[in-house]
Amino acid sequence: MAVLPEGDARQQWIQVQTRLRGEFGETNYSTWLKPLEFAEIDGERAVLAVPTQFMRDWVLANYADRIRSIWSTINPAVRQVALNVRPGAGLAMRPSPPSANPLVRPASDAQELEELGVRLDPRFTFETFVVGKPNEFAVAAAERVAAEPTPPFNPLFLYGGVGLGKTHLMHAIGWRAREVDPTRRIVYLSAEKFMYQFVRALRSKDTMSFKEMFRSVDLLMVDDVQFISDKDSTQEEFFHTFNALVERGKQIVISADRSPADLAGLEERIRSRLGWGLVADIHPTTYELRLGILQAKAEQLKVQVPSDVIEFLAQRINSNVRELEGALNRIVHQAGLIHRPVTVEMALDVLRDLLRANDRRITVEEIQRAVVEHYQLKLADMASSRRSRVVARPRQVGMYLAKQLTPRSLPEIGKKFGGRDHTTVMHAIKQVEKLVREDPAFADDVEQVRRRLMA
Ligand code: ADP
Ligand code: MG
């Protein structure tokens, strides 16, 4: 049999890849196919290198047949495709198990861990975090966790409403911990990403490397665990990972938008376990904290913002820090556009909608009215026990918005929706959160109801 010049075979692989990309789409392609590297043609076998066993199994199960048949149309001599594991092959996605000797670490180690998690955001450090009464306890706890080589408490559970700095604090822990000990293996990721990775490992029947990867970490930070709640197998795996790390004396930091006790949907033993360490809540901002944050942000933006404008914003935008930052950015941007100094008058004008939303105290009744108008139902449907989806879904939207837009507690909300108990409300909120993420049309409906309320 004629031996193919290597350059030709490489060329063929590029052609095969192009076809694969067209057939399987960009995401599959870049995750699974692009990292495959041409190795050699050995008789009638085309040999590719893959970076990990995990990927090899997946590609074999899902793509190898197609690779072979495309290749043989380009070069009929090729009748088989083989995959060899070669660490370092390809470019993307290389979660390989840690090296046995912790002193010998491959250079790509830090990068691997970042792929497992998410890169830390350079803006989110302790230095840029403004400390005040509402968050000082959480900050102190976070600083200790970052500084100490063995966990002072495990886990550190941070909770608070949206936009109050949970994610910022976790990144800050990561940066500081890395500064204190650059060899510490740090992973930060959202609970969603954790689930996604686990489900993918399950599908390819390779949970081993998943476990290995996560259990080799020194500091694991999982953000927004309220999203982990309803998928049983991921919950279980999360719990095992959690226990394995705690047993090995590794630090875990968790965040959620509610306390461990309020994480309905989570198994009881897991919920209670999450509360064993230190639970630190971040309270809603105070006027003083908002002032401090605005001053710090204005300084970072290197703009002069008159103190009356800062005070005005701190007074009027009392929802959360994200909105506060957004408001400041908007007026600074506007001032730049029209080459005018920032004034209170301008802020009033530019931030009209935001200010109105912050001013209005929306009631649960108003929300129910807006929901039934939007979905063309009767007000009684909000309290009825009918379970048909046409009513049940809007009712869930109502509960969700009530939690978001009013200070009412879950039991209070349940009461106003026909005397339902707080776990039902919790479930409704989760359901809506999930649908909002997954179904754009549904998300749009919710947004329209919200706008109706803000108008
Ligand atoms: P969460 O994760 O709790 O929803 P984030 O950490 O994403 O909130 O914070 C939202 C925004 O507000 C981020 O840009 C963050 O930097 C900023 N932020 C929140 N709290 C503070 C604070 N105390 N000092 C400075 N910036 C803050
Ligand atoms: Mg966050």
Short mmCIF file of C-alpha atoms and ligand atoms in Angstrom, two decimals, residues 166-167 223-224 322, ligand 2:
data_model
loop_
_atom_site.label_atom_id
_atom_site.label_comp_id
_atom_site.label_asym_id
_atom_site.label_seq_id
_atom_site.Cartn_x
_atom_site.Cartn_y
_atom_site.Cartn_z
CA LYS A 166 -21.54 37.96 46.54
CA THR A 167 -19.79 37.26 43.27
CA ASP A 223 -21.70 30.67 43.12
CA ASP A 224 -25.51 30.83 43.16
CA ARG A 322 -25.48 46.80 40.46
MG MG B 2 -23.55 36.90 41.58
#
